[in-house]
XYZ file of C-alpha atoms in Angstrom:
773
model
C 88.766 -0.710 36.711
C 84.978 -0.783 36.384
C 83.559 -2.570 33.436
C 80.180 -1.491 32.178
C 77.856 -3.794 30.143
C 74.361 -3.472 29.237
C 71.656 -6.088 30.260
C 71.011 -7.102 26.877
C 74.815 -7.773 26.148
C 74.993 -9.698 29.304
C 72.118 -12.030 28.504
C 73.281 -12.506 25.013
C 76.624 -13.561 26.585
C 75.513 -15.840 29.147
C 71.971 -16.912 28.509
C 72.059 -17.714 24.816
C 72.102 -21.818 24.286
C 71.260 -24.302 21.523
C 70.885 -24.175 17.708
C 71.419 -21.100 15.510
C 68.242 -20.807 13.734
C 67.982 -17.921 10.996
C 65.147 -19.350 9.193
C 62.242 -16.958 8.166
C 60.709 -14.997 11.035
C 58.721 -12.095 10.074
C 59.676 -9.990 12.895
C 58.180 -6.360 13.035
C 60.133 -3.387 11.834
C 61.796 -0.987 14.318
C 58.764 1.385 13.591
C 56.271 -1.361 14.354
C 57.774 -2.592 17.347
C 57.826 1.126 18.508
C 54.320 1.565 17.801
C 53.618 -1.941 19.563
C 55.202 -0.723 22.851
C 53.165 2.462 22.679
C 49.915 0.434 22.201
C 50.788 -1.842 25.309
C 51.440 1.272 27.518
C 48.454 2.878 26.571
C 46.308 -0.059 27.980
C 47.911 0.453 31.261
C 46.915 2.390 34.225
C 47.837 6.175 34.529
C 50.329 5.312 37.165
C 52.214 3.066 34.775
C 55.869 3.911 34.259
C 58.033 3.384 31.082
C 61.457 3.058 30.077
C 62.839 2.876 33.640
C 66.511 3.132 33.673
C 68.037 0.482 35.865
C 71.663 -0.289 36.945
C 73.698 -2.069 39.756
C 76.999 -3.355 40.347
C 78.712 -7.015 40.843
C 82.078 -6.365 42.062
C 83.795 -4.197 39.404
C 80.976 -5.182 36.642
C 78.474 -2.487 36.245
C 75.151 -3.573 34.790
C 72.757 -1.098 33.358
C 69.582 -0.782 30.940
C 65.963 0.121 30.639
C 63.090 -1.859 31.577
C 59.924 -1.376 29.234
C 57.477 -0.825 32.107
C 56.575 -0.981 35.697
C 53.358 -0.543 37.662
C 53.916 0.408 41.014
C 50.358 -0.256 42.079
C 50.661 -3.804 41.425
C 54.475 -3.994 41.868
C 54.686 -5.645 38.667
C 57.552 -5.460 36.147
C 56.758 -5.868 32.377
C 59.133 -6.724 29.354
C 57.374 -6.053 25.859
C 58.285 -8.342 22.865
C 56.637 -7.590 19.491
C 56.173 -10.500 17.048
C 54.188 -11.825 13.948
C 52.641 -15.122 13.263
C 52.521 -18.282 15.596
C 53.911 -17.235 19.105
C 54.286 -21.415 19.708
C 56.874 -21.513 16.699
C 59.215 -19.180 18.574
C 62.338 -20.970 19.514
C 62.597 -22.218 23.328
C 66.082 -20.281 23.482
C 64.684 -17.015 22.556
C 61.890 -17.316 25.287
C 64.871 -18.341 27.601
C 66.634 -15.280 26.830
C 63.877 -12.793 27.112
C 63.079 -14.426 30.661
C 66.651 -13.889 31.690
C 66.770 -10.218 30.787
C 63.463 -9.685 32.717
C 64.895 -11.440 35.685
C 67.753 -9.208 35.898
C 65.772 -6.115 35.656
C 63.736 -7.617 38.272
C 66.533 -7.612 40.652
C 67.690 -4.155 39.724
C 64.343 -2.810 40.461
C 63.866 -4.647 43.610
C 67.457 -3.204 44.938
C 66.434 0.118 43.592
C 63.229 0.462 45.327
C 63.805 -1.900 48.396
C 61.360 -4.705 47.361
C 61.367 -7.999 48.823
C 59.561 -9.540 45.629
C 58.009 -8.430 42.418
C 55.645 -9.582 39.778
C 57.408 -10.365 36.647
C 55.133 -10.397 33.247
C 56.563 -11.234 29.886
C 54.316 -9.646 27.360
C 54.166 -10.944 23.819
C 52.296 -8.387 21.387
C 51.166 -9.590 18.255
C 51.649 -6.852 15.623
C 48.856 -8.109 13.366
C 46.057 -8.697 15.894
C 47.137 -6.318 18.556
C 46.348 -9.091 20.980
C 48.688 -9.817 24.133
C 50.013 -13.026 25.371
C 51.267 -12.710 28.897
C 53.356 -15.067 30.761
C 53.705 -13.980 34.626
C 55.665 -15.276 37.606
C 56.364 -13.788 41.113
C 59.870 -13.968 42.350
C 61.582 -13.308 45.669
C 63.984 -10.690 45.607
C 66.800 -13.037 47.074
C 66.139 -15.534 43.960
C 66.447 -12.747 41.505
C 69.722 -11.813 43.025
C 70.888 -15.272 42.644
C 69.905 -15.404 38.983
C 71.845 -11.792 38.711
C 74.934 -13.184 40.670
C 75.053 -16.210 38.413
C 74.883 -14.320 35.291
C 77.516 -11.720 36.439
C 79.730 -14.572 37.459
C 79.706 -16.105 34.138
C 80.389 -12.885 32.524
C 83.191 -11.633 35.028
C 86.066 -13.717 33.879
C 85.442 -12.193 30.423
C 84.739 -8.774 31.628
C 88.337 -8.875 33.523
C 89.935 -10.127 30.306
C 88.347 -7.531 28.332
C 89.391 -4.886 31.023
C 92.915 -6.305 30.837
C 92.987 -6.042 26.991
C 91.826 -2.475 27.125
C 94.419 -1.723 29.363
C 97.111 -3.492 27.443
C 95.808 -2.313 24.089
C 95.948 1.510 25.415
C 99.150 1.207 26.544
C 100.692 0.062 23.290
C 98.586 2.372 21.308
C 99.924 5.285 23.515
C 103.186 4.538 22.293
C 102.322 3.580 18.823
C 104.731 5.202 16.234
C 103.915 6.021 12.553
C 104.714 2.606 10.736
C 107.047 4.443 8.022
C 110.085 6.440 8.480
C 108.343 9.805 7.629
C 104.983 11.013 6.477
C 104.233 11.422 2.702
C 103.526 15.138 1.685
C 100.284 15.839 2.908
C 99.884 12.867 4.994
C 100.750 14.334 8.260
C 98.058 17.160 7.547
C 95.360 14.529 7.165
C 96.308 12.681 10.271
C 96.595 15.528 12.394
C 93.318 16.788 11.489
C 91.752 13.392 11.667
C 93.059 13.238 15.238
C 91.773 16.559 16.269
C 88.326 15.739 14.813
C 88.238 12.322 16.775
C 89.200 14.178 19.964
C 86.347 16.784 19.586
C 84.003 14.831 17.929
C 81.899 15.660 14.653
C 82.191 15.193 11.120
C 85.201 15.571 8.605
C 85.166 15.505 4.968
C 88.857 15.077 3.784
C 89.727 15.417 0.230
C 93.203 13.990 -0.122
C 94.941 12.958 -3.492
C 95.633 9.456 -4.483
C 99.072 8.196 -3.385
C 99.566 10.080 -0.087
C 98.368 6.965 2.094
C 94.899 7.903 3.095
C 94.271 4.590 4.678
C 97.403 4.952 7.177
C 96.910 8.488 7.476
C 93.297 7.972 8.757
C 93.704 4.640 10.780
C 96.736 5.804 12.649
C 95.306 8.804 14.283
C 92.064 6.950 15.016
C 94.011 4.507 16.905
C 95.908 7.055 18.751
C 92.684 8.762 20.021
C 91.229 5.200 21.151
C 94.082 5.063 23.373
C 93.301 8.219 25.167
C 89.749 7.124 25.598
C 87.874 9.291 22.842
C 86.573 6.118 21.121
C 85.429 2.500 21.944
C 85.403 1.116 18.300
C 86.571 2.321 14.950
C 84.414 1.308 11.803
C 86.619 1.254 8.547
C 83.786 1.233 5.974
C 84.718 0.558 2.150
C 82.774 0.381 -1.070
C 84.815 -2.403 -2.525
C 86.732 -5.520 -1.800
C 90.114 -3.946 -2.724
C 89.262 -1.249 -0.156
C 89.047 -4.057 2.737
C 92.421 -5.603 1.810
C 93.948 -2.199 1.864
C 92.476 -1.347 5.142
C 93.661 -4.983 6.623
C 97.206 -4.369 5.126
C 97.538 -0.956 6.993
C 96.206 -2.493 10.157
C 98.793 -5.226 9.898
C 101.620 -2.855 9.482
C 100.119 -0.718 12.537
C 100.586 -3.953 14.879
C 103.771 -4.039 16.742
C 105.736 -7.235 15.292
C 107.472 -8.294 18.740
C 104.024 -8.993 20.694
C 100.743 -10.154 20.651
C 98.710 -7.561 18.366
C 97.158 -5.264 20.872
C 94.161 -4.287 18.393
C 91.638 -6.739 17.976
C 90.647 -6.583 14.305
C 88.043 -8.359 12.450
C 86.842 -8.381 8.797
C 83.039 -8.710 7.920
C 82.161 -10.157 4.481
C 78.815 -11.228 2.776
C 77.407 -14.546 3.799
C 77.637 -15.864 0.483
C 81.399 -15.625 0.590
C 81.616 -17.125 4.138
C 78.790 -19.930 3.818
C 80.322 -23.462 4.155
C 76.962 -25.169 2.724
C 75.548 -22.923 0.086
C 71.864 -23.359 -0.248
C 71.238 -24.830 2.978
C 69.076 -22.766 5.478
C 70.573 -21.758 8.781
C 68.599 -23.870 10.716
C 69.992 -26.316 13.472
C 67.629 -28.830 11.884
C 69.580 -28.756 8.760
C 72.951 -27.255 8.827
C 75.558 -29.081 11.269
C 77.201 -25.727 11.863
C 73.991 -24.263 13.168
C 73.157 -27.049 15.344
C 74.295 -26.462 18.815
C 75.930 -23.091 17.517
C 75.444 -21.300 20.939
C 76.670 -24.187 23.030
C 80.217 -24.011 21.074
C 80.395 -20.264 20.566
C 82.128 -19.720 23.999
C 85.005 -21.830 23.154
C 85.290 -20.486 19.438
C 84.789 -17.085 20.832
C 87.706 -17.395 23.370
C 89.926 -18.915 20.897
C 89.323 -16.016 18.320
C 90.046 -13.257 20.764
C 93.575 -14.770 21.318
C 94.003 -14.699 17.572
C 93.382 -11.088 17.580
C 93.831 -10.367 14.143
C 90.635 -11.931 12.423
C 90.535 -11.468 8.704
C 88.223 -13.869 6.893
C 90.513 -16.481 6.885
C 91.414 -16.413 10.425
C 87.711 -16.539 11.130
C 87.003 -19.506 8.997
C 90.038 -21.519 10.709
C 88.717 -20.850 14.253
C 85.016 -21.612 12.958
C 86.242 -25.109 11.599
C 88.130 -25.927 14.684
C 85.149 -25.518 16.697
C 82.315 -26.514 14.023
C 80.212 -23.231 14.045
C 79.319 -20.919 11.330
C 82.118 -18.616 10.240
C 79.751 -15.841 9.053
C 77.785 -15.460 12.306
C 81.009 -16.159 14.261
C 82.509 -12.988 12.612
C 79.378 -11.062 13.503
C 79.973 -12.112 17.173
C 83.348 -11.191 17.192
C 82.556 -7.766 15.959
C 80.931 -7.008 19.233
C 84.368 -7.593 21.175
C 86.703 -6.116 18.435
C 88.318 -2.612 18.486
C 88.404 -2.322 14.756
C 85.936 -3.670 12.272
C 86.501 -3.671 8.484
C 83.498 -4.168 6.257
C 81.363 -2.682 3.696
C 79.329 0.356 3.659
C 76.228 -1.418 4.248
C 76.966 -2.827 7.728
C 76.534 0.767 9.043
C 74.467 2.666 6.567
C 71.699 0.108 5.204
C 68.179 0.453 6.830
C 68.681 -2.636 8.899
C 72.498 -2.321 9.392
C 73.888 -4.519 12.376
C 76.657 -2.068 13.315
C 74.356 0.929 13.514
C 72.070 -1.168 15.602
C 74.672 -2.355 18.134
C 76.175 1.502 18.389
C 72.982 2.679 19.243
C 71.701 -0.386 21.590
C 75.274 -0.569 23.414
C 75.770 3.202 23.356
C 79.254 2.697 21.818
C 81.641 5.931 21.183
C 82.306 5.001 17.403
C 84.657 6.613 14.886
C 83.516 5.932 11.486
C 86.116 5.920 8.740
C 84.428 5.980 5.230
C 86.988 5.034 2.494
C 86.620 6.672 -1.075
C 83.488 8.223 0.355
C 82.563 9.518 -3.168
C 80.874 6.067 -3.723
C 78.617 6.745 -0.728
C 76.233 8.741 -2.606
C 75.035 6.186 -5.120
C 75.519 3.473 -2.610
C 73.091 5.043 -0.394
C 70.646 5.989 -2.791
C 70.510 2.277 -3.683
C 70.129 1.196 0.009
C 66.975 3.505 0.121
C 65.337 2.531 -3.284
C 63.004 -0.170 -3.567
C 60.902 -1.268 -6.683
C 58.015 -4.052 -7.141
C 57.937 -5.736 -10.450
C 54.220 -7.094 -11.398
C 55.722 -10.050 -12.922
C 56.782 -11.318 -9.270
C 53.073 -10.875 -8.137
C 51.882 -12.988 -11.418
C 54.611 -15.623 -10.514
C 53.247 -16.046 -6.858
C 49.683 -15.914 -7.865
C 50.031 -18.913 -10.088
C 49.625 -21.323 -7.140
C 49.017 -19.261 -4.093
C 48.057 -20.886 -0.667
C 44.336 -20.264 0.210
C 45.096 -17.704 2.870
C 46.930 -15.438 0.150
C 44.573 -15.835 -2.675
C 42.170 -12.795 -1.648
C 45.062 -10.273 -0.469
C 47.126 -11.178 -3.661
C 43.725 -10.643 -5.984
C 43.183 -7.521 -4.535
C 46.596 -5.990 -5.044
C 46.576 -7.390 -8.427
C 43.350 -5.413 -9.144
C 44.317 -2.130 -7.701
C 47.941 -2.298 -9.293
C 46.107 -2.923 -12.612
C 43.759 -0.179 -12.056
C 46.707 2.207 -11.308
C 48.769 1.619 -14.220
C 45.778 1.557 -16.591
C 45.377 5.304 -15.871
C 49.028 5.873 -17.244
C 49.057 6.384 -21.055
C 52.981 6.960 -20.928
C 55.586 4.327 -20.611
C 57.192 6.006 -17.709
C 55.899 8.572 -15.307
C 56.947 10.083 -12.268
C 54.245 10.992 -9.779
C 53.968 13.365 -6.651
C 51.855 11.220 -4.599
C 51.516 7.797 -3.688
C 48.562 5.575 -4.574
C 47.044 4.916 -1.259
C 44.507 2.240 -2.154
C 47.382 0.252 -3.631
C 49.344 0.696 -0.467
C 46.478 -0.523 1.763
C 46.322 -3.515 -0.455
C 50.228 -4.253 -0.017
C 49.561 -3.754 3.623
C 46.924 -6.481 3.688
C 49.065 -8.852 1.849
C 52.169 -8.371 3.995
C 50.109 -9.093 7.159
C 48.723 -12.169 5.366
C 52.249 -13.439 3.995
C 53.733 -12.897 7.206
C 51.119 -14.901 9.029
C 51.404 -17.799 6.342
C 55.118 -17.962 6.211
C 55.655 -18.033 10.071
C 53.475 -21.262 9.959
C 55.041 -22.680 7.152
C 57.412 -25.825 7.962
C 59.271 -25.754 4.673
C 60.744 -22.866 2.622
C 58.863 -21.188 -0.313
C 61.744 -19.189 -1.780
C 59.840 -17.199 -4.253
C 57.229 -15.995 -1.740
C 59.771 -14.995 0.688
C 61.560 -13.080 -1.862
C 58.215 -11.402 -3.099
C 57.410 -10.637 0.689
C 60.501 -8.840 1.414
C 60.365 -6.844 -1.635
C 56.816 -5.628 -0.773
C 58.000 -5.104 2.848
C 60.927 -2.961 1.893
C 58.718 -1.006 -0.617
C 55.924 -0.517 2.060
C 58.627 0.797 4.429
C 60.084 3.215 2.172
C 56.525 4.463 1.182
C 55.864 5.159 4.874
C 58.644 7.768 4.799
C 57.958 9.181 1.204
C 58.822 12.691 0.745
C 60.639 14.973 -1.722
C 64.013 13.054 -1.259
C 62.428 10.350 -3.107
C 60.663 9.714 -6.842
C 57.942 7.548 -7.263
C 57.622 6.288 -10.621
C 55.678 3.765 -12.558
C 57.164 2.040 -15.801
C 55.024 0.187 -18.119
C 56.168 -2.618 -20.494
C 54.540 -4.359 -23.468
C 51.395 -6.063 -22.571
C 50.502 -6.013 -18.579
C 53.928 -5.686 -17.211
C 54.831 -2.583 -15.051
C 57.190 -1.981 -12.315
C 57.002 0.413 -9.435
C 59.897 2.195 -8.166
C 60.710 4.248 -5.026
C 63.798 5.991 -6.159
C 65.741 7.811 -3.538
C 67.616 10.609 -4.756
C 68.962 12.391 -1.430
C 69.758 9.744 1.223
C 70.692 12.527 3.808
C 67.562 12.113 5.539
C 68.317 8.427 6.230
C 72.209 8.616 6.729
C 71.730 11.733 9.292
C 70.839 9.654 12.099
C 73.615 7.348 11.699
C 76.217 10.055 11.448
C 74.652 11.621 14.477
C 75.155 8.341 16.305
C 78.971 8.131 15.711
C 81.204 10.168 17.982
C 83.082 10.790 14.963
C 82.661 10.468 11.046
C 85.435 10.833 8.786
C 84.674 10.624 4.942
C 87.758 10.860 2.778
C 88.312 10.298 -0.976
C 90.388 12.009 -3.731
C 87.105 13.392 -5.207
C 85.033 15.552 -2.509
C 84.863 18.471 -4.759
C 82.646 20.362 -3.742
C 82.251 19.698 -0.416
C 78.773 21.372 0.097
C 77.475 18.665 -2.492
C 78.480 15.774 -0.289
C 77.336 17.449 2.986
C 74.173 18.127 1.479
C 73.347 14.957 -0.366
C 74.770 12.608 2.505
C 72.990 14.357 5.348
C 76.136 15.549 7.489
C 75.724 18.337 9.790
C 76.412 21.999 9.153
C 79.182 21.763 11.543
C 81.086 19.413 9.291
C 84.797 20.349 8.844
C 86.271 20.080 5.461
C 90.053 19.529 4.526
C 91.496 19.618 0.948
C 95.056 18.272 1.197
C 97.413 19.772 -1.153
C 98.813 17.145 -3.641
C 102.341 16.147 -3.521
C 102.409 15.843 -7.354
C 103.746 18.463 -9.392
C 102.186 20.167 -12.613
C 105.261 19.137 -14.357
C 104.197 15.601 -13.959
C 100.997 15.670 -15.956
C 100.526 17.168 -19.097
C 96.905 18.084 -19.465
C 95.763 18.656 -23.321
C 92.539 20.057 -23.552
C 90.921 19.036 -26.991
C 88.110 21.823 -27.543
C 87.874 20.791 -31.165
C 85.765 17.686 -30.524
C 82.247 17.705 -28.983
C 81.310 14.089 -27.324
C 77.414 15.540 -26.813
C 75.196 12.570 -27.806
C 74.065 14.449 -30.940
C 77.736 14.915 -32.242
C 78.994 11.408 -31.459
C 78.784 10.297 -35.130
C 81.498 13.043 -36.089
C 83.231 12.602 -33.130
C 84.620 9.220 -33.862
C 87.005 9.719 -36.494
C 88.678 12.577 -34.685
C 89.100 10.650 -31.555
C 90.585 7.639 -33.152
C 92.992 9.993 -34.892
C 94.205 11.756 -31.627
C 94.440 8.362 -30.168
C 96.819 7.133 -32.970
C 98.653 10.210 -33.149
C 99.591 10.096 -29.514
C 100.367 6.419 -29.720
C 102.659 7.199 -32.499
C 104.404 10.030 -31.061
C 105.136 8.016 -27.777
C 104.167 4.106 -27.811
C 103.248 3.029 -24.305
C 100.175 1.901 -22.317
C 97.065 4.294 -22.484
C 93.653 4.090 -21.174
C 90.824 5.579 -23.230
C 87.553 6.360 -21.426
C 84.295 6.847 -22.924
C 80.752 7.569 -21.721
C 79.071 4.289 -22.717
C 79.897 0.718 -24.151
C 78.207 1.554 -27.425
C 80.692 4.858 -27.780
C 83.260 2.628 -26.521
C 82.789 -0.197 -29.255
C 82.385 2.070 -32.077
C 85.690 4.159 -31.082
C 87.631 0.912 -30.586
C 86.380 -0.696 -33.766
C 87.598 2.218 -35.801
C 90.765 2.353 -34.102
C 91.363 -1.580 -34.795
C 90.168 -1.021 -38.276
C 92.308 1.970 -39.241
C 95.317 1.407 -37.052
C 95.533 -2.502 -36.528
C 99.323 -2.292 -35.580
C 98.148 -0.559 -32.407
C 97.448 -3.530 -29.781
C 93.862 -2.739 -28.120
C 91.687 -4.358 -25.695
C 88.484 -3.299 -24.474
C 86.105 -3.559 -21.417
C 82.975 -5.462 -21.780
C 79.540 -5.329 -20.110
C 79.488 -7.781 -17.063
C 83.093 -8.750 -17.019
C 83.616 -11.405 -13.942
C 86.671 -11.145 -11.911
C 89.095 -13.249 -14.105
C 88.079 -11.036 -16.973
C 88.997 -7.749 -15.197
C 92.202 -9.288 -14.004
C 92.963 -10.105 -17.516
C 92.177 -6.766 -18.768
C 94.636 -5.180 -16.402
C 97.140 -7.662 -16.956
C 97.752 -6.378 -20.314
C 99.364 -3.142 -18.784
C 102.686 -4.585 -18.788
C 105.959 -2.385 -17.557
C 107.167 -0.977 -20.869
C 104.295 -2.445 -22.603
C 102.274 -0.846 -25.597
C 98.543 -0.622 -26.355
C 95.308 1.018 -25.770
C 92.806 -0.122 -23.115
C 89.322 1.034 -23.792
C 87.224 1.390 -20.634
C 83.759 3.091 -19.548
C 83.943 6.285 -17.461
C 82.809 5.365 -13.897
C 83.157 1.672 -14.493
C 85.496 -0.954 -12.849
C 88.673 0.479 -14.236
C 88.242 4.085 -13.658
C 89.012 4.184 -10.044
C 90.822 1.818 -7.511
C 93.138 0.790 -10.202
C 97.037 1.289 -9.451
C 99.203 1.064 -12.923
C 102.650 3.123 -11.610
C 105.630 3.753 -13.591
C 105.634 2.516 -17.367
C 102.269 0.424 -16.646
C 100.335 3.530 -17.805
C 101.900 6.768 -19.441
C 98.442 8.575 -20.203
C 94.558 8.536 -20.599
C 92.035 9.774 -22.773
C 88.800 10.911 -21.351
C 86.426 11.522 -24.351
C 83.420 12.805 -22.382
C 82.453 15.415 -19.515
C 80.913 12.106 -17.759
C 77.610 14.086 -17.242
C 74.693 11.605 -16.457
C 72.189 10.869 -19.342
C 69.361 13.416 -19.765
C 66.074 11.513 -19.303
C 63.085 11.943 -17.273
C 64.355 10.686 -13.784
C 67.360 12.991 -14.006
C 65.313 15.789 -15.292
C 62.888 15.489 -12.383
C 66.056 15.081 -10.107
C 67.414 18.247 -11.163
C 64.293 20.161 -10.363
C 64.208 18.542 -6.770
C 67.849 19.362 -6.354
C 67.032 23.023 -7.377
C 64.097 23.044 -4.854
C 66.168 21.736 -2.169
C 69.722 23.336 -2.558
C 69.228 25.822 -5.288
C 71.895 24.101 -7.528
C 69.664 21.632 -9.542
C 72.059 21.090 -12.717
C 75.203 21.175 -10.606
C 74.009 18.670 -8.118
C 72.385 16.338 -10.745
C 74.914 16.414 -13.631
C 78.083 18.664 -13.440
C 79.275 17.676 -10.022
C 78.867 13.741 -10.314
C 80.301 13.839 -14.014
C 83.375 15.805 -13.239
C 84.025 13.778 -9.991
C 84.138 10.660 -12.312
C 86.485 12.380 -14.736
C 89.003 13.127 -11.916
C 88.620 9.702 -10.607
C 89.606 8.209 -13.950
C 92.330 10.758 -14.675
C 93.817 9.869 -11.222
C 95.126 6.455 -12.589
C 97.970 8.205 -14.489
C 99.872 9.745 -11.573
C 100.301 7.274 -8.830
C 103.922 8.345 -7.572
C 106.163 11.261 -7.304
C 108.142 9.353 -9.947
C 105.489 9.151 -12.405
C 105.148 11.201 -15.652
C 102.274 11.199 -17.993
C 99.629 12.864 -20.366
C 95.961 13.455 -20.184
C 93.572 14.327 -22.815
C 90.240 15.943 -21.782
C 88.350 15.539 -25.138
C 85.332 18.012 -25.187
C 84.973 21.726 -25.629
C 83.090 22.185 -22.629
C 86.389 21.488 -20.510
C 87.258 25.170 -21.413
C 84.259 26.335 -19.364
C 85.518 28.236 -16.255
C 82.546 26.384 -14.235
C 84.257 23.192 -15.211
C 87.718 24.028 -14.703
C 87.101 25.263 -11.292
C 86.276 21.427 -10.267
C 89.664 20.166 -11.626
C 92.488 19.554 -9.301
C 94.437 22.455 -8.325
C 97.812 21.009 -9.196
C 96.843 20.459 -12.928
C 98.066 22.824 -15.544
C 95.885 22.789 -18.611
C 97.956 22.981 -22.002
C 95.600 24.147 -24.780
C 98.357 24.161 -27.365
C 98.664 21.503 -30.203
C 99.304 17.890 -28.871
C 102.846 17.160 -28.662
C 104.952 14.271 -27.328
C 104.278 13.771 -23.600
C 107.119 12.395 -21.127
C 106.817 8.951 -19.987
C 106.306 8.133 -16.537
C 109.508 6.617 -15.735
C 111.618 8.340 -13.047
C 113.959 10.908 -14.194
C 112.266 11.583 -17.611
C 111.666 15.039 -18.324
C 108.302 16.231 -19.743
C 108.397 17.809 -23.194
C 107.864 21.576 -23.534
C 104.188 22.744 -22.412
C 103.947 25.334 -25.106
C 101.595 27.853 -23.919
C 100.542 26.458 -20.572
C 97.579 28.080 -19.337
C 97.002 27.667 -15.330
C 93.260 26.534 -14.374
C 91.069 29.314 -13.822
C 93.208 31.799 -15.833
């Protein structure tokens, strides 16, 4: 069996040695690197060849890659490396890695063209000055072949074990059986559709209700497809920590219990949660786990792959035994794992590691995007950047001499721009070009200064990265992003590039994946998610029928109350009365969702004042994890009381309170985003781009939050409960079309709901009106 490896991967494995050094290194952006390569190539002769595809074999190892450039007249092969700052400060192990790559390319070219020797040139290009520093050597083909052989031999034992692992993995996965005695209703349809999509490639939006087992229903078919060679890796991407744990639990259940787990799984977590020496820089001169990291990595990696199931605890244990950094060990293990479980940002962020590796190594990847409705706001945040003038003022207080002039220019132009604005907040069609030019000058100056600085200036680094992020987004500014200036009292102001349609940034990431499966209980309408997230027009859509029956959930539509902002004051008493009336008719545990903390506080206070016998507890802004756990702990089986929460907050999704732990919910809002200048401009942009401004900006996001919150009530086929939708706008046809098909809305007077205990019968529904009638 042939094992294929990229030159870069081969050298990363065999040529890295010494310390881990992740101190500030102002490396060029990808666009700057591409531009730098073009500048170098433009300086070469007309016969100069770029992006040469080279490949060769050593036994069953097939090595491939692309060399940056070759001059056939000079018989000179070149490798380009862009950088910022002082080249002399580049760690020696980085330079050794670059030479190792170039020498392997040298042998592959000699073999391809029948050369007996070749001139090798390692070209370092300074992005700031556009100057080149070139290191040259002439090597005989025999010497380069020996170099190639040594690296291949080091890698061969690993390659053989990898090939054996894949063969054993695929054999086990071909015989993999579903881990339960039978599929839940709708789960088989989901699994079959995912499997077909993975086999053909492409994108799938799958709306599937809570409770059918979406995690197993997507992982199982993806693993079956892996056994047949459709994909190399599965990336299970989540919005929250709870999603990671559910995926890991499902993967454990999918692994055979009578043998070594055939599927290598690694969990990726944030550095802050993994770091053994918080506050210490990732520098071998300081951190003991960074010192000699690459010298000890091979042994740690070898032990880890034998462990196979590498959640964060397992990675930490291996790292401690070998005295290496657990965070960077987990990243190394992700290269060699079959399934990677981690946050959205590992693939979708601008500098996402998994996306970069997918492109570099040409992996055939299956993306499983959990609770994909969250990706809209998360992606908008990833591609939004802000600059606060106060941060500039802070770094200007005692600036290094080299930065004094650039900072003064930025400050002067910034003040001129904001002085021309009379409003507190304004959205602009164009960017201030003079300010961008000043920021460019400051970026170059800060990069040079920081690259030469021995100590760590954290405030300056933070400002540098903020300016760099802002400027990189500014370079791609278009109608999918708003440019805003917000003025505060005095001289303060904030510049913001706010992304509203992240699709243009996400589209290349979906295109790089063989298959993208996005699933959630709320992906209606699918065209909204396709457009906003940049999915291809060929994206398939699946709407899995709910396993729940209309009789399980009594949906009461309360049209007599308006929760619009102008009506808030007069809605307080009717809402409190409704909550108390329902509680009196059937005591038990309820959740009441409102649109803001202010609204929540006022309703909760009124309930406490008028109905002190009703136990009540409420969500507060900025609740820490122990406080959130305490809030949920109040929902005891057979318990009684009302928990007040904000719609769209921590308790509106991802909360599982089956049976009598929750017998009903009140949603006293339509969930619409606040009407303000930003959202109004967003509506205009959405109308221009998609022809559905109001729906894309207000209606769809609001109703998605409502459906997510309502989904807390019915969690299993045995559950029974009640849901109150409190607002006259719920009677509108365009709103009711967005509600789940299995709901039946009762507009009769509120009556006693059934509790959620198995076997309990719901009350008479009265004049039930099916949705859409």
